[in-house]
Each structure stands twice: as structure tokens, then as C-alpha cells.
Amino acid sequence: MSCTDAKTMVEGTDFEKKHTPMIECKDTVKTGEIFEVKIHTAGVEHPMDDGHFIQFMGLRIGDIPLARADLTQYAKPEVVFHIKAPSEGHKGTVMKLTAYAYCNLHGIWKYEKEIKIE
């Protein structure tokens, strides 16, 4: 399955904006800190109908899967995860968070955000 990678949504089409998962979280976190990560579509809400909806949203840090939420047509395409920042061994590094959203008609979409680990 291919994955559509959105670099920026400032100039994206409405089609891109309603499929691309955006990440809202702190830019800097402390090692071992529990922090909130909100994932939602990029400014245009995706339809959530019987035949067309966001089926799941997920989150990774680097190559490590962190969380996933399965959705139905009755849910809003928005999730909040509480994530534990990596351990002391990652202090002073920048790590990539990747959000995924799967539309049952248009496939999987992703968005990346870098966070600094203190």
C-alpha cells in the first residue's frame, strides 16, 4: 500500500487537507516525560459517512509504533494520545513523530513533525 506524504498543507488542496493527519504537540520534551499528541485532519474535516471515512489514525516515533486508534463513520477524525518521551539515551537528539491516517477510499496518508528530546 502506498502512502501519501504531505510536506506542507498551507497550499494543499481541500482533498489533501481532509486526508492529511496533522500533529499538535510540544516542540521540545524531556526524557521520560508524558506528553500529549493530538492528531487531526489539516483544516478541512474529512467526511465520516457509511461509505467514506477515516478508518484509523496512528503514531510512530522513528520506526517505533506508539499508538493507534480505530475509528468508525460515527467518530470525529481526531485523536489524542499521551506518549512517554524516549529515555536518557536519546537526550539532546531530535526525533521524528509520524502520524498516519487511513481513508477507506483514498488509502493511507502521513505527516511528520520533529521534536527535540532534552
PDB file of C-alpha atoms in Angstrom:
ATOM      1  CA  MET A   1       0.000   0.000   0.000  1.00  0.00           C
ATOM      2  CA  SER A   2       1.420   3.381  -0.927  1.00  0.00           C
ATOM      3  CA  CYS A   3       1.452   6.295   1.467  1.00  0.00           C
ATOM      4  CA  THR A   4       0.816   9.909   0.520  1.00  0.00           C
ATOM      5  CA  ASP A   5       3.353  12.163   2.224  1.00  0.00           C
ATOM      6  CA  ALA A   6       2.288  15.761   2.761  1.00  0.00           C
ATOM      7  CA  LYS A   7       5.193  18.180   3.125  1.00  0.00           C
ATOM      8  CA  THR A   8       3.073  21.247   3.838  1.00  0.00           C
ATOM      9  CA  MET A   9      -0.622  21.894   3.956  1.00  0.00           C
ATOM     10  CA  VAL A  10      -0.503  25.677   3.565  1.00  0.00           C
ATOM     11  CA  GLU A  11      -1.007  25.352  -0.187  1.00  0.00           C
ATOM     12  CA  GLY A  12      -2.663  21.932  -0.191  1.00  0.00           C
ATOM     13  CA  THR A  13      -5.968  21.260  -1.902  1.00  0.00           C
ATOM     14  CA  ASP A  14      -9.114  20.596   0.140  1.00  0.00           C
ATOM     15  CA  PHE A  15      -8.774  16.924  -0.875  1.00  0.00           C
ATOM     16  CA  GLU A  16      -5.249  16.820   0.600  1.00  0.00           C
ATOM     17  CA  LYS A  17      -6.230  18.782   3.696  1.00  0.00           C
ATOM     18  CA  LYS A  18      -9.100  16.473   4.626  1.00  0.00           C
ATOM     19  CA  HIS A  19      -6.909  13.369   4.343  1.00  0.00           C
ATOM     20  CA  THR A  20      -3.602  14.523   5.805  1.00  0.00           C
ATOM     21  CA  PRO A  21      -3.154  13.940   9.539  1.00  0.00           C
ATOM     22  CA  MET A  22      -1.654  16.909  11.377  1.00  0.00           C
ATOM     23  CA  ILE A  23       0.310  16.660  14.627  1.00  0.00           C
ATOM     24  CA  GLU A  24      -0.137  19.076  17.513  1.00  0.00           C
ATOM     25  CA  CYS A  25       2.337  18.674  20.371  1.00  0.00           C
ATOM     26  CA  LYS A  26       5.207  20.402  22.130  1.00  0.00           C
ATOM     27  CA  ASP A  27       8.331  21.013  20.061  1.00  0.00           C
ATOM     28  CA  THR A  28      10.600  20.036  22.975  1.00  0.00           C
ATOM     29  CA  VAL A  29      10.041  17.310  25.600  1.00  0.00           C
ATOM     30  CA  LYS A  30      12.129  15.979  28.488  1.00  0.00           C
ATOM     31  CA  THR A  31      13.328  12.382  28.584  1.00  0.00           C
ATOM     32  CA  GLY A  32      10.710  10.185  30.240  1.00  0.00           C
ATOM     33  CA  GLU A  33       8.069  12.949  30.176  1.00  0.00           C
ATOM     34  CA  ILE A  34       4.470  12.036  29.360  1.00  0.00           C
ATOM     35  CA  PHE A  35       3.268  14.495  26.723  1.00  0.00           C
ATOM     36  CA  GLU A  36       0.091  14.955  24.702  1.00  0.00           C
ATOM     37  CA  VAL A  37      -0.052  14.418  20.948  1.00  0.00           C
ATOM     38  CA  LYS A  38      -3.208  15.408  19.076  1.00  0.00           C
ATOM     39  CA  ILE A  39      -3.790  14.132  15.531  1.00  0.00           C
ATOM     40  CA  HIS A  40      -6.485  15.612  13.298  1.00  0.00           C
ATOM     41  CA  THR A  41      -7.029  16.387   9.631  1.00  0.00           C
ATOM     42  CA  ALA A  42      -5.394  19.501   8.187  1.00  0.00           C
ATOM     43  CA  GLY A  43      -8.047  22.188   8.426  1.00  0.00           C
ATOM     44  CA  VAL A  44     -10.809  20.556   6.375  1.00  0.00           C
ATOM     45  CA  GLU A  45     -12.775  17.928   8.262  1.00  0.00           C
ATOM     46  CA  HIS A  46     -12.977  14.572   6.493  1.00  0.00           C
ATOM     47  CA  PRO A  47     -16.489  13.193   5.855  1.00  0.00           C
ATOM     48  CA  MET A  48     -17.430  10.352   8.165  1.00  0.00           C
ATOM     49  CA  ASP A  49     -20.172   8.557   6.225  1.00  0.00           C
ATOM     50  CA  ASP A  50     -21.121   4.892   5.849  1.00  0.00           C
ATOM     51  CA  GLY A  51     -19.134   4.517   2.629  1.00  0.00           C
ATOM     52  CA  HIS A  52     -16.325   7.031   3.191  1.00  0.00           C
ATOM     53  CA  PHE A  53     -14.467   7.605   6.460  1.00  0.00           C
ATOM     54  CA  ILE A  54     -11.103   7.675   8.225  1.00  0.00           C
ATOM     55  CA  GLN A  55     -10.719   4.088   9.443  1.00  0.00           C
ATOM     56  CA  PHE A  56      -7.717   4.612  11.736  1.00  0.00           C
ATOM     57  CA  MET A  57      -5.121   7.116  12.917  1.00  0.00           C
ATOM     58  CA  GLY A  58      -1.730   6.077  14.235  1.00  0.00           C
ATOM     59  CA  LEU A  59       1.508   7.495  15.596  1.00  0.00           C
ATOM     60  CA  ARG A  60       5.174   6.454  15.421  1.00  0.00           C
ATOM     61  CA  ILE A  61       8.391   7.888  16.780  1.00  0.00           C
ATOM     62  CA  GLY A  62      11.187   6.945  14.422  1.00  0.00           C
ATOM     63  CA  ASP A  63      10.416   3.339  13.430  1.00  0.00           C
ATOM     64  CA  ILE A  64       8.626   2.520  16.694  1.00  0.00           C
ATOM     65  CA  PRO A  65       4.809   2.262  16.646  1.00  0.00           C
ATOM     66  CA  LEU A  66       3.423   4.193  19.639  1.00  0.00           C
ATOM     67  CA  ALA A  67      -0.363   4.206  19.350  1.00  0.00           C
ATOM     68  CA  ARG A  68      -3.275   3.607  17.015  1.00  0.00           C
ATOM     69  CA  ALA A  69      -6.976   4.403  17.221  1.00  0.00           C
ATOM     70  CA  ASP A  70      -9.559   2.634  15.072  1.00  0.00           C
ATOM     71  CA  LEU A  71     -12.481   4.830  14.022  1.00  0.00           C
ATOM     72  CA  THR A  72     -15.922   4.257  12.547  1.00  0.00           C
ATOM     73  CA  GLN A  73     -18.134   6.519  10.493  1.00  0.00           C
ATOM     74  CA  TYR A  74     -19.655   7.709  13.795  1.00  0.00           C
ATOM     75  CA  ALA A  75     -16.395   9.177  15.164  1.00  0.00           C
ATOM     76  CA  LYS A  76     -14.716  12.528  14.609  1.00  0.00           C
ATOM     77  CA  PRO A  77     -11.355  12.102  12.800  1.00  0.00           C
ATOM     78  CA  GLU A  78      -9.353  13.418  15.746  1.00  0.00           C
ATOM     79  CA  VAL A  79      -7.437  11.533  18.442  1.00  0.00           C
ATOM     80  CA  VAL A  80      -5.292  12.420  21.450  1.00  0.00           C
ATOM     81  CA  PHE A  81      -2.518  10.156  22.698  1.00  0.00           C
ATOM     82  CA  HIS A  82      -0.436  10.545  25.865  1.00  0.00           C
ATOM     83  CA  ILE A  83       3.078   9.397  24.999  1.00  0.00           C
ATOM     84  CA  LYS A  84       6.193   8.826  27.106  1.00  0.00           C
ATOM     85  CA  ALA A  85       9.253  10.559  25.643  1.00  0.00           C
ATOM     86  CA  PRO A  86      12.322   8.381  24.956  1.00  0.00           C
ATOM     87  CA  SER A  87      14.837   7.623  27.714  1.00  0.00           C
ATOM     88  CA  GLU A  88      18.095   9.334  28.723  1.00  0.00           C
ATOM     89  CA  GLY A  89      19.940   7.667  25.846  1.00  0.00           C
ATOM     90  CA  HIS A  90      18.103   9.998  23.444  1.00  0.00           C
ATOM     91  CA  LYS A  91      18.762  13.217  25.386  1.00  0.00           C
ATOM     92  CA  GLY A  92      19.893  16.025  23.091  1.00  0.00           C
ATOM     93  CA  THR A  93      18.554  14.361  19.945  1.00  0.00           C
ATOM     94  CA  VAL A  94      15.823  15.304  17.517  1.00  0.00           C
ATOM     95  CA  MET A  95      13.306  12.564  16.771  1.00  0.00           C
ATOM     96  CA  LYS A  96      10.617  12.331  14.128  1.00  0.00           C
ATOM     97  CA  LEU A  97       6.970  11.791  15.019  1.00  0.00           C
ATOM     98  CA  THR A  98       4.915  10.387  12.145  1.00  0.00           C
ATOM     99  CA  ALA A  99       1.120  10.474  12.115  1.00  0.00           C
ATOM    100  CA  TYR A 100      -0.863   8.188   9.813  1.00  0.00           C
ATOM    101  CA  ALA A 101      -4.499   8.381   8.712  1.00  0.00           C
ATOM    102  CA  TYR A 102      -6.191   5.684   6.637  1.00  0.00           C
ATOM    103  CA  CYS A 103      -9.183   6.631   4.475  1.00  0.00           C
ATOM    104  CA  ASN A 104     -11.197   3.601   3.375  1.00  0.00           C
ATOM    105  CA  LEU A 105     -11.431   5.049  -0.170  1.00  0.00           C
ATOM    106  CA  HIS A 106      -8.200   7.018  -0.645  1.00  0.00           C
ATOM    107  CA  GLY A 107      -5.609   4.998   1.276  1.00  0.00           C
ATOM    108  CA  ILE A 108      -3.027   5.927   3.855  1.00  0.00           C
ATOM    109  CA  TRP A 109      -1.664   9.439   4.388  1.00  0.00           C
ATOM    110  CA  LYS A 110       1.137  10.614   6.657  1.00  0.00           C
ATOM    111  CA  TYR A 111       2.627  13.736   8.177  1.00  0.00           C
ATOM    112  CA  GLU A 112       5.898  14.163  10.078  1.00  0.00           C
ATOM    113  CA  LYS A 113       6.991  16.521  12.847  1.00  0.00           C
ATOM    114  CA  GLU A 114      10.369  16.676  14.557  1.00  0.00           C
ATOM    115  CA  ILE A 115      10.609  17.050  18.331  1.00  0.00           C
ATOM    116  CA  LYS A 116      13.668  17.751  20.439  1.00  0.00           C
ATOM    117  CA  ILE A 117      14.431  15.483  23.398  1.00  0.00           C
ATOM    118  CA  GLU A 118      16.003  17.289  26.391  1.00  0.00           C
TER     119      GLU A 118
END
